[in-house]
Amino acid sequence: QVQLVESGGGLVKPGDSLRLSCAASGRTFSRYAMAWFRQAPGKEREFVASIYWTGGSTAYSDSVKGRFTISRDGAKNTVNLQMNNLKPEDTAVYYCAARDAAYSNEYNYWGQGTQVTVSS
């Protein structure tokens, strides 16, 4: 069973940086696509960024492109989200997600989420 555990959230000021990590276990992830989603209060969950474990191809939402960077560490089995120049509108619960790209177009494994609050 795939397990995803996020860490690294917190309270920061506008313009600050924060790094989220997702520890993945339970499978060999070479076929997997990994992603970060977020959900702000009163809003639907939205896609933030994704990366293919093999090859490292990435994708970003327009709202974070140029500020956020997704990466993976094969040795540690972690997926990271480096967030720079944070804005108040980045405030949300951030979720790590995974899917076996050979079988599914939908992310069907989710972590419990980590809170990111950007406020002066």
mmCIF file with all atom_site columns, N, CA, C and O in Angstrom, residues 19-70:
data_model
loop_
_atom_site.group_PDB
_atom_site.id
_atom_site.type_symbol
_atom_site.label_atom_id
_atom_site.label_alt_id
_atom_site.label_comp_id
_atom_site.label_asym_id
_atom_site.label_entity_id
_atom_site.label_seq_id
_atom_site.pdbx_PDB_ins_code
_atom_site.Cartn_x
_atom_site.Cartn_y
_atom_site.Cartn_z
_atom_site.occupancy
_atom_site.B_iso_or_equiv
_atom_site.pdbx_formal_charge
_atom_site.auth_seq_id
_atom_site.auth_comp_id
_atom_site.auth_asym_id
_atom_site.auth_atom_id
_atom_site.pdbx_PDB_model_num
ATOM 1   N N  . ARG A 1 19 ? 9.921   24.943 2.066   1.00 0.00 ? 19 ARG A N  1
ATOM 2   C CA . ARG A 1 19 ? 10.160  23.694 1.322   1.00 0.00 ? 19 ARG A CA 1
ATOM 3   C C  . ARG A 1 19 ? 9.316   22.599 1.927   1.00 0.00 ? 19 ARG A C  1
ATOM 4   O O  . ARG A 1 19 ? 9.463   22.278 3.114   1.00 0.00 ? 19 ARG A O  1
ATOM 5   N N  . LEU A 1 20 ? 8.437   22.031 1.121   1.00 0.00 ? 20 LEU A N  1
ATOM 6   C CA . LEU A 1 20 ? 7.618   20.900 1.545   1.00 0.00 ? 20 LEU A CA 1
ATOM 7   C C  . LEU A 1 20 ? 8.262   19.605 1.078   1.00 0.00 ? 20 LEU A C  1
ATOM 8   O O  . LEU A 1 20 ? 8.865   19.562 0.005   1.00 0.00 ? 20 LEU A O  1
ATOM 9   N N  . SER A 1 21 ? 8.109   18.568 1.889   1.00 0.00 ? 21 SER A N  1
ATOM 10  C CA . SER A 1 21 ? 8.605   17.248 1.510   1.00 0.00 ? 21 SER A CA 1
ATOM 11  C C  . SER A 1 21 ? 7.497   16.222 1.633   1.00 0.00 ? 21 SER A C  1
ATOM 12  O O  . SER A 1 21 ? 6.627   16.342 2.504   1.00 0.00 ? 21 SER A O  1
ATOM 13  N N  . CYS A 1 22 ? 7.555   15.224 0.784   1.00 0.00 ? 22 CYS A N  1
ATOM 14  C CA . CYS A 1 22 ? 6.598   14.119 0.814   1.00 0.00 ? 22 CYS A CA 1
ATOM 15  C C  . CYS A 1 22 ? 7.404   12.822 0.828   1.00 0.00 ? 22 CYS A C  1
ATOM 16  O O  . CYS A 1 22 ? 8.107   12.530 -0.146  1.00 0.00 ? 22 CYS A O  1
ATOM 17  N N  . ALA A 1 23 ? 7.306   12.096 1.915   1.00 0.00 ? 23 ALA A N  1
ATOM 18  C CA . ALA A 1 23 ? 7.988   10.809 2.025   1.00 0.00 ? 23 ALA A CA 1
ATOM 19  C C  . ALA A 1 23 ? 7.064   9.719  1.499   1.00 0.00 ? 23 ALA A C  1
ATOM 20  O O  . ALA A 1 23 ? 5.949   9.542  2.002   1.00 0.00 ? 23 ALA A O  1
ATOM 21  N N  . ALA A 1 24 ? 7.524   9.013  0.458   1.00 0.00 ? 24 ALA A N  1
ATOM 22  C CA . ALA A 1 24 ? 6.707   7.989  -0.190  1.00 0.00 ? 24 ALA A CA 1
ATOM 23  C C  . ALA A 1 24 ? 7.239   6.600  0.152   1.00 0.00 ? 24 ALA A C  1
ATOM 24  O O  . ALA A 1 24 ? 8.444   6.379  0.151   1.00 0.00 ? 24 ALA A O  1
ATOM 25  N N  . SER A 1 25 ? 6.333   5.677  0.441   1.00 0.00 ? 25 SER A N  1
ATOM 26  C CA . SER A 1 25 ? 6.743   4.318  0.774   1.00 0.00 ? 25 SER A CA 1
ATOM 27  C C  . SER A 1 25 ? 5.675   3.332  0.316   1.00 0.00 ? 25 SER A C  1
ATOM 28  O O  . SER A 1 25 ? 4.552   3.720  -0.024  1.00 0.00 ? 25 SER A O  1
ATOM 29  N N  . GLY A 1 26 ? 6.047   2.064  0.299   1.00 0.00 ? 26 GLY A N  1
ATOM 30  C CA . GLY A 1 26 ? 5.086   1.015  0.011   1.00 0.00 ? 26 GLY A CA 1
ATOM 31  C C  . GLY A 1 26 ? 5.150   0.447  -1.389  1.00 0.00 ? 26 GLY A C  1
ATOM 32  O O  . GLY A 1 26 ? 4.540   -0.577 -1.673  1.00 0.00 ? 26 GLY A O  1
ATOM 33  N N  . ARG A 1 27 ? 5.866   1.093  -2.287  1.00 0.00 ? 27 ARG A N  1
ATOM 34  C CA . ARG A 1 27 ? 5.959   0.615  -3.661  1.00 0.00 ? 27 ARG A CA 1
ATOM 35  C C  . ARG A 1 27 ? 7.318   1.019  -4.246  1.00 0.00 ? 27 ARG A C  1
ATOM 36  O O  . ARG A 1 27 ? 8.039   1.818  -3.667  1.00 0.00 ? 27 ARG A O  1
ATOM 37  N N  . THR A 1 28 ? 7.584   0.468  -5.392  1.00 0.00 ? 28 THR A N  1
ATOM 38  C CA . THR A 1 28 ? 8.657   1.007  -6.234  1.00 0.00 ? 28 THR A CA 1
ATOM 39  C C  . THR A 1 28 ? 8.003   2.034  -7.138  1.00 0.00 ? 28 THR A C  1
ATOM 40  O O  . THR A 1 28 ? 7.040   1.720  -7.835  1.00 0.00 ? 28 THR A O  1
ATOM 41  N N  . PHE A 1 29 ? 8.502   3.252  -7.114  1.00 0.00 ? 29 PHE A N  1
ATOM 42  C CA . PHE A 1 29 ? 7.784   4.360  -7.741  1.00 0.00 ? 29 PHE A CA 1
ATOM 43  C C  . PHE A 1 29 ? 8.257   4.702  -9.141  1.00 0.00 ? 29 PHE A C  1
ATOM 44  O O  . PHE A 1 29 ? 7.905   5.745  -9.679  1.00 0.00 ? 29 PHE A O  1
ATOM 45  N N  . SER A 1 30 ? 9.023   3.819  -9.753  1.00 0.00 ? 30 SER A N  1
ATOM 46  C CA . SER A 1 30 ? 9.609   4.159  -11.045 1.00 0.00 ? 30 SER A CA 1
ATOM 47  C C  . SER A 1 30 ? 8.548   4.465  -12.100 1.00 0.00 ? 30 SER A C  1
ATOM 48  O O  . SER A 1 30 ? 8.795   5.246  -13.007 1.00 0.00 ? 30 SER A O  1
ATOM 49  N N  . ARG A 1 31 ? 7.356   3.874  -12.003 1.00 0.00 ? 31 ARG A N  1
ATOM 50  C CA . ARG A 1 31 ? 6.292   4.141  -12.990 1.00 0.00 ? 31 ARG A CA 1
ATOM 51  C C  . ARG A 1 31 ? 5.373   5.268  -12.573 1.00 0.00 ? 31 ARG A C  1
ATOM 52  O O  . ARG A 1 31 ? 4.459   5.624  -13.303 1.00 0.00 ? 31 ARG A O  1
ATOM 53  N N  . TYR A 1 32 ? 5.613   5.832  -11.426 1.00 0.00 ? 32 TYR A N  1
ATOM 54  C CA . TYR A 1 32 ? 4.643   6.748  -10.841 1.00 0.00 ? 32 TYR A CA 1
ATOM 55  C C  . TYR A 1 32 ? 4.848   8.194  -11.277 1.00 0.00 ? 32 TYR A C  1
ATOM 56  O O  . TYR A 1 32 ? 5.964   8.644  -11.539 1.00 0.00 ? 32 TYR A O  1
ATOM 57  N N  . ALA A 1 33 ? 3.728   8.902  -11.294 1.00 0.00 ? 33 ALA A N  1
ATOM 58  C CA . ALA A 1 33 ? 3.723   10.349 -11.350 1.00 0.00 ? 33 ALA A CA 1
ATOM 59  C C  . ALA A 1 33 ? 3.353   10.847 -9.965  1.00 0.00 ? 33 ALA A C  1
ATOM 60  O O  . ALA A 1 33 ? 2.450   10.301 -9.325  1.00 0.00 ? 33 ALA A O  1
ATOM 61  N N  . MET A 1 34 ? 4.049   11.852 -9.511  1.00 0.00 ? 34 MET A N  1
ATOM 62  C CA . MET A 1 34 ? 3.825   12.432 -8.184  1.00 0.00 ? 34 MET A CA 1
ATOM 63  C C  . MET A 1 34 ? 3.401   13.880 -8.358  1.00 0.00 ? 34 MET A C  1
ATOM 64  O O  . MET A 1 34 ? 3.839   14.551 -9.321  1.00 0.00 ? 34 MET A O  1
ATOM 65  N N  . ALA A 1 35 ? 2.597   14.369 -7.444  1.00 0.00 ? 35 ALA A N  1
ATOM 66  C CA . ALA A 1 35 ? 2.104   15.732 -7.596  1.00 0.00 ? 35 ALA A CA 1
ATOM 67  C C  . ALA A 1 35 ? 1.830   16.379 -6.247  1.00 0.00 ? 35 ALA A C  1
ATOM 68  O O  . ALA A 1 35 ? 1.719   15.701 -5.227  1.00 0.00 ? 35 ALA A O  1
ATOM 69  N N  . TRP A 1 36 ? 1.750   17.688 -6.290  1.00 0.00 ? 36 TRP A N  1
ATOM 70  C CA . TRP A 1 36 ? 1.276   18.486 -5.167  1.00 0.00 ? 36 TRP A CA 1
ATOM 71  C C  . TRP A 1 36 ? -0.014  19.175 -5.589  1.00 0.00 ? 36 TRP A C  1
ATOM 72  O O  . TRP A 1 36 ? -0.089  19.742 -6.676  1.00 0.00 ? 36 TRP A O  1
ATOM 73  N N  . PHE A 1 37 ? -0.994  19.103 -4.708  1.00 0.00 ? 37 PHE A N  1
ATOM 74  C CA . PHE A 1 37 ? -2.240  19.833 -4.848  1.00 0.00 ? 37 PHE A CA 1
ATOM 75  C C  . PHE A 1 37 ? -2.396  20.709 -3.615  1.00 0.00 ? 37 PHE A C  1
ATOM 76  O O  . PHE A 1 37 ? -1.703  20.522 -2.617  1.00 0.00 ? 37 PHE A O  1
ATOM 77  N N  . ARG A 1 38 ? -3.314  21.650 -3.680  1.00 0.00 ? 38 ARG A N  1
ATOM 78  C CA . ARG A 1 38 ? -3.591  22.472 -2.508  1.00 0.00 ? 38 ARG A CA 1
ATOM 79  C C  . ARG A 1 38 ? -5.075  22.812 -2.456  1.00 0.00 ? 38 ARG A C  1
ATOM 80  O O  . ARG A 1 38 ? -5.754  22.824 -3.476  1.00 0.00 ? 38 ARG A O  1
ATOM 81  N N  . GLN A 1 39 ? -5.534  23.070 -1.244  1.00 0.00 ? 39 GLN A N  1
ATOM 82  C CA . GLN A 1 39 ? -6.929  23.459 -1.046  1.00 0.00 ? 39 GLN A CA 1
ATOM 83  C C  . GLN A 1 39 ? -6.999  24.574 -0.022  1.00 0.00 ? 39 GLN A C  1
ATOM 84  O O  . GLN A 1 39 ? -6.601  24.395 1.135   1.00 0.00 ? 39 GLN A O  1
ATOM 85  N N  . ALA A 1 40 ? -7.482  25.718 -0.480  1.00 0.00 ? 40 ALA A N  1
ATOM 86  C CA . ALA A 1 40 ? -7.676  26.864 0.399   1.00 0.00 ? 40 ALA A CA 1
ATOM 87  C C  . ALA A 1 40 ? -9.078  26.806 1.003   1.00 0.00 ? 40 ALA A C  1
ATOM 88  O O  . ALA A 1 40 ? -9.974  26.172 0.436   1.00 0.00 ? 40 ALA A O  1
ATOM 89  N N  . PRO A 1 41 ? -9.285  27.480 2.132   1.00 0.00 ? 41 PRO A N  1
ATOM 90  C CA . PRO A 1 41 ? -10.610 27.461 2.764   1.00 0.00 ? 41 PRO A CA 1
ATOM 91  C C  . PRO A 1 41 ? -11.692 27.937 1.809   1.00 0.00 ? 41 PRO A C  1
ATOM 92  O O  . PRO A 1 41 ? -11.561 28.987 1.167   1.00 0.00 ? 41 PRO A O  1
ATOM 93  N N  . GLY A 1 42 ? -12.751 27.155 1.701   1.00 0.00 ? 42 GLY A N  1
ATOM 94  C CA . GLY A 1 42 ? -13.879 27.534 0.862   1.00 0.00 ? 42 GLY A CA 1
ATOM 95  C C  . GLY A 1 42 ? -13.663 27.341 -0.623  1.00 0.00 ? 42 GLY A C  1
ATOM 96  O O  . GLY A 1 42 ? -14.522 27.719 -1.425  1.00 0.00 ? 42 GLY A O  1
ATOM 97  N N  . LYS A 1 43 ? -12.530 26.753 -0.995  1.00 0.00 ? 43 LYS A N  1
ATOM 98  C CA . LYS A 1 43 ? -12.225 26.554 -2.414  1.00 0.00 ? 43 LYS A CA 1
ATOM 99  C C  . LYS A 1 43 ? -12.015 25.081 -2.714  1.00 0.00 ? 43 LYS A C  1
ATOM 100 O O  . LYS A 1 43 ? -11.765 24.277 -1.820  1.00 0.00 ? 43 LYS A O  1
ATOM 101 N N  . GLU A 1 44 ? -12.104 24.750 -3.986  1.00 0.00 ? 44 GLU A N  1
ATOM 102 C CA . GLU A 1 44 ? -11.842 23.384 -4.405  1.00 0.00 ? 44 GLU A CA 1
ATOM 103 C C  . GLU A 1 44 ? -10.339 23.110 -4.437  1.00 0.00 ? 44 GLU A C  1
ATOM 104 O O  . GLU A 1 44 ? -9.526  24.023 -4.584  1.00 0.00 ? 44 GLU A O  1
ATOM 105 N N  . ARG A 1 45 ? -10.026 21.833 -4.296  1.00 0.00 ? 45 ARG A N  1
ATOM 106 C CA . ARG A 1 45 ? -8.618  21.450 -4.395  1.00 0.00 ? 45 ARG A CA 1
ATOM 107 C C  . ARG A 1 45 ? -8.113  21.717 -5.810  1.00 0.00 ? 45 ARG A C  1
ATOM 108 O O  . ARG A 1 45 ? -8.812  21.464 -6.789  1.00 0.00 ? 45 ARG A O  1
ATOM 109 N N  . GLU A 1 46 ? -6.895  22.240 -5.907  1.00 0.00 ? 46 GLU A N  1
ATOM 110 C CA . GLU A 1 46 ? -6.339  22.575 -7.218  1.00 0.00 ? 46 GLU A CA 1
ATOM 111 C C  . GLU A 1 46 ? -4.943  21.996 -7.385  1.00 0.00 ? 46 GLU A C  1
ATOM 112 O O  . GLU A 1 46 ? -4.181  21.837 -6.423  1.00 0.00 ? 46 GLU A O  1
ATOM 113 N N  . PHE A 1 47 ? -4.628  21.713 -8.621  1.00 0.00 ? 47 PHE A N  1
ATOM 114 C CA . PHE A 1 47 ? -3.308  21.196 -8.987  1.00 0.00 ? 47 PHE A CA 1
ATOM 115 C C  . PHE A 1 47 ? -2.246  22.279 -8.826  1.00 0.00 ? 47 PHE A C  1
ATOM 116 O O  . PHE A 1 47 ? -2.479  23.439 -9.194  1.00 0.00 ? 47 PHE A O  1
ATOM 117 N N  . VAL A 1 48 ? -1.105  21.897 -8.293  1.00 0.00 ? 48 VAL A N  1
ATOM 118 C CA . VAL A 1 48 ? 0.019   22.830 -8.138  1.00 0.00 ? 48 VAL A CA 1
ATOM 119 C C  . VAL A 1 48 ? 1.178   22.449 -9.061  1.00 0.00 ? 48 VAL A C  1
ATOM 120 O O  . VAL A 1 48 ? 1.626   23.265 -9.866  1.00 0.00 ? 48 VAL A O  1
ATOM 121 N N  . ALA A 1 49 ? 1.661   21.217 -8.941  1.00 0.00 ? 49 ALA A N  1
ATOM 122 C CA . ALA A 1 49 ? 2.814   20.791 -9.734  1.00 0.00 ? 49 ALA A CA 1
ATOM 123 C C  . ALA A 1 49 ? 2.874   19.275 -9.759  1.00 0.00 ? 49 ALA A C  1
ATOM 124 O O  . ALA A 1 49 ? 2.346   18.607 -8.862  1.00 0.00 ? 49 ALA A O  1
ATOM 125 N N  . SER A 1 50 ? 3.537   18.732 -10.779 1.00 0.00 ? 50 SER A N  1
ATOM 126 C CA . SER A 1 50 ? 3.697   17.284 -10.876 1.00 0.00 ? 50 SER A CA 1
ATOM 127 C C  . SER A 1 50 ? 5.060   16.938 -11.452 1.00 0.00 ? 50 SER A C  1
ATOM 128 O O  . SER A 1 50 ? 5.704   17.776 -12.097 1.00 0.00 ? 50 SER A O  1
ATOM 129 N N  . ILE A 1 51 ? 5.475   15.697 -11.213 1.00 0.00 ? 51 ILE A N  1
ATOM 130 C CA . ILE A 1 51 ? 6.753   15.220 -11.717 1.00 0.00 ? 51 ILE A CA 1
ATOM 131 C C  . ILE A 1 51 ? 6.655   13.720 -11.952 1.00 0.00 ? 51 ILE A C  1
ATOM 132 O O  . ILE A 1 51 ? 6.040   13.005 -11.165 1.00 0.00 ? 51 ILE A O  1
ATOM 133 N N  . TYR A 1 52 ? 7.245   13.257 -13.052 1.00 0.00 ? 52 TYR A N  1
ATOM 134 C CA . TYR A 1 52 ? 7.341   11.829 -13.294 1.00 0.00 ? 52 TYR A CA 1
ATOM 135 C C  . TYR A 1 52 ? 8.602   11.315 -12.610 1.00 0.00 ? 52 TYR A C  1
ATOM 136 O O  . TYR A 1 52 ? 9.686   11.901 -12.766 1.00 0.00 ? 52 TYR A O  1
ATOM 137 N N  . TRP A 1 53 ? 8.416   10.213 -11.858 1.00 0.00 ? 53 TRP A N  1
ATOM 138 C CA . TRP A 1 53 ? 9.547   9.717  -11.083 1.00 0.00 ? 53 TRP A CA 1
ATOM 139 C C  . TRP A 1 53 ? 10.707  9.347  -12.005 1.00 0.00 ? 53 TRP A C  1
ATOM 140 O O  . TRP A 1 53 ? 11.855  9.656  -11.712 1.00 0.00 ? 53 TRP A O  1
ATOM 141 N N  . THR A 1 54 ? 10.391  8.708  -13.116 1.00 0.00 ? 54 THR A N  1
ATOM 142 C CA . THR A 1 54 ? 11.424  8.374  -14.090 1.00 0.00 ? 54 THR A CA 1
ATOM 143 C C  . THR A 1 54 ? 11.441  9.427  -15.177 1.00 0.00 ? 54 THR A C  1
ATOM 144 O O  . THR A 1 54 ? 10.433  9.712  -15.796 1.00 0.00 ? 54 THR A O  1
ATOM 145 N N  . GLY A 1 55 ? 12.567  10.032 -15.354 1.00 0.00 ? 55 GLY A N  1
ATOM 146 C CA . GLY A 1 55 ? 12.698  11.065 -16.372 1.00 0.00 ? 55 GLY A CA 1
ATOM 147 C C  . GLY A 1 55 ? 12.591  12.467 -15.827 1.00 0.00 ? 55 GLY A C  1
ATOM 148 O O  . GLY A 1 55 ? 13.204  13.388 -16.358 1.00 0.00 ? 55 GLY A O  1
ATOM 149 N N  . GLY A 1 56 ? 11.801  12.660 -14.780 1.00 0.00 ? 56 GLY A N  1
ATOM 150 C CA . GLY A 1 56 ? 11.723  13.950 -14.117 1.00 0.00 ? 56 GLY A CA 1
ATOM 151 C C  . GLY A 1 56 ? 10.945  15.025 -14.839 1.00 0.00 ? 56 GLY A C  1
ATOM 152 O O  . GLY A 1 56 ? 11.080  16.212 -14.510 1.00 0.00 ? 56 GLY A O  1
ATOM 153 N N  . SER A 1 57 ? 10.112  14.654 -15.808 1.00 0.00 ? 57 SER A N  1
ATOM 154 C CA . SER A 1 57 ? 9.308   15.658 -16.507 1.00 0.00 ? 57 SER A CA 1
ATOM 155 C C  . SER A 1 57 ? 8.359   16.337 -15.519 1.00 0.00 ? 57 SER A C  1
ATOM 156 O O  . SER A 1 57 ? 7.722   15.675 -14.714 1.00 0.00 ? 57 SER A O  1
ATOM 157 N N  . THR A 1 58 ? 8.286   17.669 -15.595 1.00 0.00 ? 58 THR A N  1
ATOM 158 C CA . THR A 1 58 ? 7.488   18.420 -14.636 1.00 0.00 ? 58 THR A CA 1
ATOM 159 C C  . THR A 1 58 ? 6.397   19.245 -15.316 1.00 0.00 ? 58 THR A C  1
ATOM 160 O O  . THR A 1 58 ? 6.468   19.540 -16.515 1.00 0.00 ? 58 THR A O  1
ATOM 161 N N  . ALA A 1 59 ? 5.408   19.631 -14.511 1.00 0.00 ? 59 ALA A N  1
ATOM 162 C CA . ALA A 1 59 ? 4.350   20.527 -14.961 1.00 0.00 ? 59 ALA A CA 1
ATOM 163 C C  . ALA A 1 59 ? 3.934   21.389 -13.787 1.00 0.00 ? 59 ALA A C  1
ATOM 164 O O  . ALA A 1 59 ? 4.022   20.947 -12.631 1.00 0.00 ? 59 ALA A O  1
ATOM 165 N N  . TYR A 1 60 ? 3.507   22.614 -14.075 1.00 0.00 ? 60 TYR A N  1
ATOM 166 C CA . TYR A 1 60 ? 3.125   23.554 -13.028 1.00 0.00 ? 60 TYR A CA 1
ATOM 167 C C  . TYR A 1 60 ? 1.842   24.273 -13.399 1.00 0.00 ? 60 TYR A C  1
ATOM 168 O O  . TYR A 1 60 ? 1.558   24.507 -14.576 1.00 0.00 ? 60 TYR A O  1
ATOM 169 N N  . SER A 1 61 ? 1.100   24.673 -12.380 1.00 0.00 ? 61 SER A N  1
ATOM 170 C CA . SER A 1 61 ? -0.022  25.552 -12.638 1.00 0.00 ? 61 SER A CA 1
ATOM 171 C C  . SER A 1 61 ? 0.513   26.940 -12.949 1.00 0.00 ? 61 SER A C  1
ATOM 172 O O  . SER A 1 61 ? 1.619   27.312 -12.527 1.00 0.00 ? 61 SER A O  1
ATOM 173 N N  . ASP A 1 62 ? -0.255  27.722 -13.672 1.00 0.00 ? 62 ASP A N  1
ATOM 174 C CA . ASP A 1 62 ? 0.186   29.071 -14.036 1.00 0.00 ? 62 ASP A CA 1
ATOM 175 C C  . ASP A 1 62 ? 0.409   29.938 -12.800 1.00 0.00 ? 62 ASP A C  1
ATOM 176 O O  . ASP A 1 62 ? 1.270   30.821 -12.804 1.00 0.00 ? 62 ASP A O  1
ATOM 177 N N  . SER A 1 63 ? -0.348  29.686 -11.747 1.00 0.00 ? 63 SER A N  1
ATOM 178 C CA . SER A 1 63 ? -0.265  30.539 -10.566 1.00 0.00 ? 63 SER A CA 1
ATOM 179 C C  . SER A 1 63 ? 1.044   30.373 -9.789  1.00 0.00 ? 63 SER A C  1
ATOM 180 O O  . SER A 1 63 ? 1.408   31.244 -8.999  1.00 0.00 ? 63 SER A O  1
ATOM 181 N N  . VAL A 1 64 ? 1.746   29.272 -10.002 1.00 0.00 ? 64 VAL A N  1
ATOM 182 C CA . VAL A 1 64 ? 2.994   29.047 -9.256  1.00 0.00 ? 64 VAL A CA 1
ATOM 183 C C  . VAL A 1 64 ? 4.224   28.967 -10.161 1.00 0.00 ? 64 VAL A C  1
ATOM 184 O O  . VAL A 1 64 ? 5.351   28.920 -9.658  1.00 0.00 ? 64 VAL A O  1
ATOM 185 N N  . LYS A 1 65 ? 4.014   28.953 -11.459 1.00 0.00 ? 65 LYS A N  1
ATOM 186 C CA . LYS A 1 65 ? 5.130   28.806 -12.394 1.00 0.00 ? 65 LYS A CA 1
ATOM 187 C C  . LYS A 1 65 ? 6.132   29.932 -12.188 1.00 0.00 ? 65 LYS A C  1
ATOM 188 O O  . LYS A 1 65 ? 5.770   31.105 -12.089 1.00 0.00 ? 65 LYS A O  1
ATOM 189 N N  . GLY A 1 66 ? 7.391   29.561 -12.086 1.00 0.00 ? 66 GLY A N  1
ATOM 190 C CA . GLY A 1 66 ? 8.445   30.546 -11.868 1.00 0.00 ? 66 GLY A CA 1
ATOM 191 C C  . GLY A 1 66 ? 8.742   30.804 -10.404 1.00 0.00 ? 66 GLY A C  1
ATOM 192 O O  . GLY A 1 66 ? 9.761   31.410 -10.069 1.00 0.00 ? 66 GLY A O  1
ATOM 193 N N  . ARG A 1 67 ? 7.857   30.355 -9.506  1.00 0.00 ? 67 ARG A N  1
ATOM 194 C CA . ARG A 1 67 ? 8.076   30.545 -8.065  1.00 0.00 ? 67 ARG A CA 1
ATOM 195 C C  . ARG A 1 67 ? 8.286   29.224 -7.340  1.00 0.00 ? 67 ARG A C  1
ATOM 196 O O  . ARG A 1 67 ? 9.031   29.161 -6.368  1.00 0.00 ? 67 ARG A O  1
ATOM 197 N N  . PHE A 1 68 ? 7.614   28.187 -7.804  1.00 0.00 ? 68 PHE A N  1
ATOM 198 C CA . PHE A 1 68 ? 7.687   26.875 -7.149  1.00 0.00 ? 68 PHE A CA 1
ATOM 199 C C  . PHE A 1 68 ? 8.499   25.916 -8.025  1.00 0.00 ? 68 PHE A C  1
ATOM 200 O O  . PHE A 1 68 ? 8.450   25.987 -9.259  1.00 0.00 ? 68 PHE A O  1
ATOM 201 N N  . THR A 1 69 ? 9.204   24.998 -7.378  1.00 0.00 ? 69 THR A N  1
ATOM 202 C CA . THR A 1 69 ? 9.960   23.963 -8.092  1.00 0.00 ? 69 THR A CA 1
ATOM 203 C C  . THR A 1 69 ? 9.699   22.616 -7.442  1.00 0.00 ? 69 THR A C  1
ATOM 204 O O  . THR A 1 69 ? 9.893   22.459 -6.231  1.00 0.00 ? 69 THR A O  1
ATOM 205 N N  . ILE A 1 70 ? 9.269   21.654 -8.243  1.00 0.00 ? 70 ILE A N  1
ATOM 206 C CA . ILE A 1 70 ? 9.062   20.294 -7.748  1.00 0.00 ? 70 ILE A CA 1
ATOM 207 C C  . ILE A 1 70 ? 10.266  19.454 -8.142  1.00 0.00 ? 70 ILE A C  1
ATOM 208 O O  . ILE A 1 70 ? 10.833  19.618 -9.230  1.00 0.00 ? 70 ILE A O  1
#
